[in-house]
Short mmCIF file of C-alpha atoms in Angstrom, two decimals:
data_model
loop_
_atom_site.label_atom_id
_atom_site.label_comp_id
_atom_site.label_asym_id
_atom_site.label_seq_id
_atom_site.Cartn_x
_atom_site.Cartn_y
_atom_site.Cartn_z
CA GLY A 1436 -211.18 -56.08 120.27
CA GLU A 1437 -209.00 -58.23 118.22
CA ASN A 1438 -207.83 -56.74 114.86
CA VAL A 1439 -206.24 -59.15 112.10
CA GLU A 1440 -204.30 -57.51 109.35
CA GLN A 1441 -203.67 -59.89 106.27
CA HIS A 1442 -201.01 -59.18 103.55
CA PRO A 1443 -200.75 -59.17 100.51
CA SER A 1444 -204.31 -58.82 99.44
CA THR A 1445 -203.25 -60.31 96.04
CA LEU A 1446 -200.59 -62.81 95.20
CA SER A 1447 -199.52 -64.10 91.73
CA VAL A 1448 -197.02 -66.97 91.48
CA GLN A 1449 -196.01 -69.46 88.82
CA GLU A 1450 -196.72 -72.95 89.14
CA GLY A 1451 -194.14 -74.75 91.27
CA ASP A 1452 -193.16 -71.56 93.30
CA SER A 1453 -193.80 -70.99 96.93
CA ALA A 1454 -196.41 -68.64 98.19
CA VAL A 1455 -196.34 -66.95 101.66
CA ILE A 1456 -199.40 -65.09 103.17
CA LYS A 1457 -198.87 -63.15 106.42
CA CYS A 1458 -201.05 -62.20 109.17
CA THR A 1459 -200.59 -60.02 112.19
CA TYR A 1460 -203.13 -59.56 115.36
CA SER A 1461 -203.41 -57.51 118.10
CA ASP A 1462 -204.77 -59.35 121.00
CA SER A 1463 -202.01 -61.34 123.02
CA ALA A 1464 -204.66 -63.47 124.40
CA SER A 1465 -205.49 -65.05 120.99
CA ASN A 1466 -204.48 -68.51 121.02
CA TYR A 1467 -206.01 -70.45 118.05
CA PHE A 1468 -205.16 -69.42 114.37
CA PRO A 1469 -207.10 -71.14 111.56
CA TRP A 1470 -206.59 -70.75 107.76
CA TYR A 1471 -209.54 -71.05 105.40
CA LYS A 1472 -209.32 -71.44 101.54
CA GLN A 1473 -212.05 -70.33 99.62
CA GLU A 1474 -212.34 -71.38 95.81
CA LEU A 1475 -214.37 -69.21 93.41
CA GLY A 1476 -218.21 -69.78 94.15
CA LYS A 1477 -217.56 -72.07 97.05
CA ARG A 1478 -217.53 -72.12 100.71
CA PRO A 1479 -214.61 -71.24 103.04
CA GLN A 1480 -212.92 -74.55 104.20
CA LEU A 1481 -210.45 -74.97 107.01
CA ILE A 1482 -207.28 -76.11 105.59
CA ILE A 1483 -204.84 -75.98 108.53
CA ASP A 1484 -204.83 -74.31 112.16
CA ILE A 1485 -202.39 -73.86 114.91
CA ARG A 1486 -202.43 -73.25 118.66
CA SER A 1487 -200.31 -70.76 120.70
CA ASN A 1488 -198.41 -73.71 122.31
CA VAL A 1489 -196.93 -74.58 118.79
CA GLY A 1490 -194.53 -72.67 116.63
CA GLU A 1491 -195.07 -74.60 113.34
CA LYS A 1492 -197.22 -77.02 111.93
CA LYS A 1493 -197.11 -78.83 108.44
CA ASP A 1494 -199.51 -80.89 106.21
CA GLN A 1495 -198.17 -81.87 103.19
CA ARG A 1496 -197.60 -78.78 101.00
CA ILE A 1497 -198.90 -76.41 103.45
CA ALA A 1498 -197.46 -75.23 106.69
CA VAL A 1499 -198.38 -72.50 109.23
CA THR A 1500 -195.90 -70.61 111.47
CA LEU A 1501 -196.68 -68.66 114.48
CA ASN A 1502 -194.46 -65.96 116.31
CA LYS A 1503 -196.37 -65.19 119.69
CA THR A 1504 -193.99 -62.39 120.45
CA ALA A 1505 -194.36 -60.58 117.52
CA LYS A 1506 -198.03 -61.48 117.13
CA HIS A 1507 -197.63 -62.72 113.54
CA PHE A 1508 -198.65 -65.97 111.66
CA SER A 1509 -198.00 -67.04 108.36
CA LEU A 1510 -199.22 -69.69 105.75
CA HIS A 1511 -196.68 -71.37 103.48
CA ILE A 1512 -197.59 -73.19 100.35
CA THR A 1513 -194.92 -75.13 98.56
CA GLU A 1514 -194.72 -76.49 95.02
CA THR A 1515 -197.97 -74.37 94.23
CA GLN A 1516 -200.27 -75.80 91.54
CA PRO A 1517 -203.26 -74.30 89.87
CA GLU A 1518 -205.81 -75.78 91.93
CA ASP A 1519 -204.25 -73.86 94.71
CA SER A 1520 -205.76 -70.64 93.26
CA ALA A 1521 -208.36 -69.31 95.76
CA VAL A 1522 -208.80 -66.68 98.41
CA TYR A 1523 -207.10 -67.49 101.66
CA PHE A 1524 -208.26 -66.09 104.98
CA CYS A 1525 -206.45 -66.08 108.31
CA ALA A 1526 -208.27 -65.76 111.55
CA ALA A 1527 -207.34 -65.18 115.48
CA SER A 1528 -209.42 -66.19 118.27
CA LEU A 1529 -209.43 -67.39 121.78
CA SER A 1530 -210.25 -71.11 122.36
CA GLY A 1531 -213.28 -72.10 123.90
CA GLY A 1532 -216.36 -70.11 125.23
CA SER A 1533 -218.19 -67.71 122.98
CA TYR A 1534 -215.24 -65.88 121.66
CA ILE A 1535 -215.72 -65.28 117.71
CA PRO A 1536 -212.68 -65.46 115.48
CA THR A 1537 -211.62 -62.31 113.95
CA PHE A 1538 -210.91 -62.62 110.03
CA GLY A 1539 -208.48 -61.14 108.05
CA ARG A 1540 -209.53 -59.53 104.68
CA GLY A 1541 -208.31 -62.50 102.62
CA THR A 1542 -205.60 -62.85 99.98
CA SER A 1543 -206.25 -63.87 96.63
CA LEU A 1544 -203.75 -66.31 95.46
CA ILE A 1545 -203.42 -66.90 91.48
CA VAL A 1546 -201.01 -69.77 90.33
CA HIS A 1547 -200.17 -69.36 86.88
CA PRO A 1548 -199.60 -72.87 84.92
CA ASP B 87 -224.59 -86.21 103.87
CA THR B 88 -223.75 -82.44 103.93
CA ALA B 89 -222.52 -81.26 107.36
CA VAL B 90 -223.91 -77.84 107.06
CA SER B 91 -226.56 -77.34 104.67
CA GLN B 92 -228.39 -73.86 104.00
CA THR B 93 -231.29 -73.07 101.72
CA PRO B 94 -231.97 -71.62 99.30
CA LYS B 95 -228.84 -71.49 97.41
CA TYR B 96 -229.98 -68.24 95.42
CA LEU B 97 -232.60 -65.89 96.35
CA VAL B 98 -233.75 -63.02 94.29
CA THR B 99 -236.30 -60.60 95.78
CA GLN B 100 -237.50 -57.15 95.84
CA MET B 101 -236.96 -54.15 98.38
CA GLY B 102 -238.95 -54.29 101.16
CA ASN B 103 -239.69 -58.08 101.26
CA ASP B 104 -239.23 -60.31 104.26
CA LYS B 105 -237.21 -63.47 103.64
CA SER B 106 -235.62 -66.43 105.61
CA ILE B 107 -232.78 -68.47 104.93
CA LYS B 108 -232.51 -71.68 106.70
CA CYS B 109 -229.44 -73.50 108.05
CA GLU B 110 -228.89 -77.06 109.47
CA GLN B 111 -225.97 -78.92 110.97
CA ASN B 112 -225.71 -82.63 111.64
CA LEU B 113 -222.30 -82.44 113.31
CA GLY B 114 -223.45 -82.13 116.75
CA HIS B 115 -221.72 -78.95 117.07
CA ASP B 116 -222.44 -76.42 119.86
CA THR B 117 -222.33 -73.08 118.26
CA MET B 118 -223.70 -71.83 115.04
CA TYR B 119 -223.08 -68.74 113.28
CA TRP B 120 -224.19 -66.41 110.40
CA TYR B 121 -221.53 -64.36 108.31
CA LYS B 122 -222.11 -61.89 105.33
CA GLN B 123 -219.73 -61.93 102.55
CA ASP B 124 -219.57 -58.80 100.62
CA SER B 125 -218.47 -58.14 97.16
CA LYS B 126 -214.87 -57.59 98.30
CA LYS B 127 -215.06 -61.04 100.01
CA PHE B 128 -214.82 -59.77 103.57
CA LEU B 129 -216.39 -62.14 106.03
CA LYS B 130 -218.44 -60.15 108.57
CA ILE B 131 -219.77 -62.00 111.56
CA MET B 132 -223.41 -61.26 112.14
CA PHE B 133 -224.61 -63.79 114.83
CA SER B 134 -223.10 -66.34 117.10
CA TYR B 135 -225.59 -68.68 118.93
CA ASN B 136 -225.49 -71.69 121.21
CA ASN B 137 -228.03 -73.03 123.47
CA LYS B 138 -226.79 -70.63 126.05
CA GLU B 139 -225.91 -67.47 124.49
CA LEU B 140 -226.64 -65.26 121.63
CA ILE B 141 -224.02 -62.84 120.41
CA ILE B 142 -225.17 -60.12 118.23
CA ASN B 143 -222.68 -57.83 116.24
CA GLU B 144 -223.77 -54.46 117.24
CA THR B 145 -223.36 -53.21 113.61
CA VAL B 146 -226.04 -55.71 112.35
CA PRO B 147 -229.23 -53.94 111.66
CA ASN B 148 -232.26 -55.11 113.79
CA ARG B 149 -234.01 -56.02 110.62
CA PHE B 150 -231.93 -59.33 110.90
CA SER B 151 -232.86 -61.87 113.46
CA PRO B 152 -231.65 -65.24 114.16
CA LYS B 153 -234.05 -67.97 114.96
CA SER B 154 -232.92 -71.29 116.47
CA PRO B 155 -235.78 -73.85 116.98
CA ASP B 156 -233.27 -76.36 118.21
CA LYS B 157 -229.21 -77.05 118.54
CA ALA B 158 -229.17 -78.34 114.89
CA HIS B 159 -230.70 -75.22 113.39
CA LEU B 160 -230.24 -71.40 113.17
CA ASN B 161 -232.12 -69.69 110.63
CA LEU B 162 -231.85 -66.07 109.55
CA HIS B 163 -234.79 -63.73 109.11
CA ILE B 164 -234.59 -60.54 107.14
CA ASN B 165 -237.28 -57.88 107.26
CA SER B 166 -237.94 -54.95 104.93
CA LEU B 167 -234.89 -55.83 102.64
CA GLU B 168 -232.66 -53.12 101.27
CA LEU B 169 -230.48 -52.89 98.21
CA GLY B 170 -227.36 -53.10 100.60
CA ASP B 171 -228.32 -56.53 101.83
CA SER B 172 -227.18 -58.02 98.51
CA ALA B 173 -224.48 -60.42 99.42
CA VAL B 174 -223.59 -63.94 100.13
CA TYR B 175 -224.65 -65.25 103.35
CA PHE B 176 -222.86 -68.19 105.19
CA CYS B 177 -223.91 -70.13 107.93
CA ALA B 178 -221.35 -72.03 109.94
CA SER B 179 -220.93 -74.10 113.04
CA SER B 180 -218.18 -75.07 115.39
CA GLN B 181 -217.77 -77.61 118.39
CA GLY B 182 -216.76 -74.71 120.80
CA ILE B 183 -215.87 -77.02 123.76
CA GLU B 184 -213.07 -75.79 126.01
CA GLY B 185 -210.01 -77.79 125.69
CA VAL B 186 -210.68 -80.24 122.93
CA GLN B 187 -208.12 -80.14 120.25
CA GLY B 188 -208.98 -79.19 116.85
CA ALA B 189 -212.49 -78.54 117.77
CA PHE B 190 -212.75 -74.80 117.08
CA GLY B 191 -212.45 -74.81 113.30
CA TYR B 192 -215.58 -73.62 111.47
CA THR B 193 -217.53 -75.86 109.10
CA PHE B 194 -219.32 -73.63 106.54
CA GLY B 195 -222.44 -74.23 104.68
CA SER B 196 -222.46 -73.61 100.83
CA GLY B 197 -223.72 -70.08 101.10
CA THR B 198 -226.90 -68.34 99.84
CA ARG B 199 -226.41 -65.66 97.53
CA LEU B 200 -228.85 -62.89 98.07
CA THR B 201 -229.92 -60.37 95.47
CA VAL B 202 -232.17 -57.45 96.33
CA VAL B 203 -233.56 -55.75 93.27
#
């Protein structure tokens, strides 16, 4: 089955700095890679996703990159703000069917004002 | 107007009891899920269900059972609760239709914090 490794487990940055969270996956057939943000005491929410036919996707201050050859993908947050503080989860799955995404173990991002 | 709603939000119960958590989605999604999030925040899949197929994570004890009266509901029933069942349980749904761009992200419910004492 799929195995997703996520690093680092904790990331502490100063407001305004950039933050990068990295994930690797094992199943080369995986073709859909979502990222979720979970604020303290709240539900995980989808913030951005990327499919295997795209190498990079941006949405304002967040971007995701995918390297299919190396089987890794990363979340980039620029100009971090205190409200970016949360746990971020990556996941990998096959589009369609009943294939269930495998989640990484999460990265706790702390943005210091 | 919540997309995925689950009740109750908090549940405190004694060991050995049987309890249910309800989940409803109004997104018209085809597939619903139950996840368990432990104290270390790890999201563990328990069940995936659409109108055709139930997929059970084989590591889930058979004390846990999903019940789906219709496409918009997937309830979780737990028998003989144990201390180790204490966690936050999230319901989620996804479109799950092949070939539809952006159709596979999850929408999570707000979670049910279960405490077994």
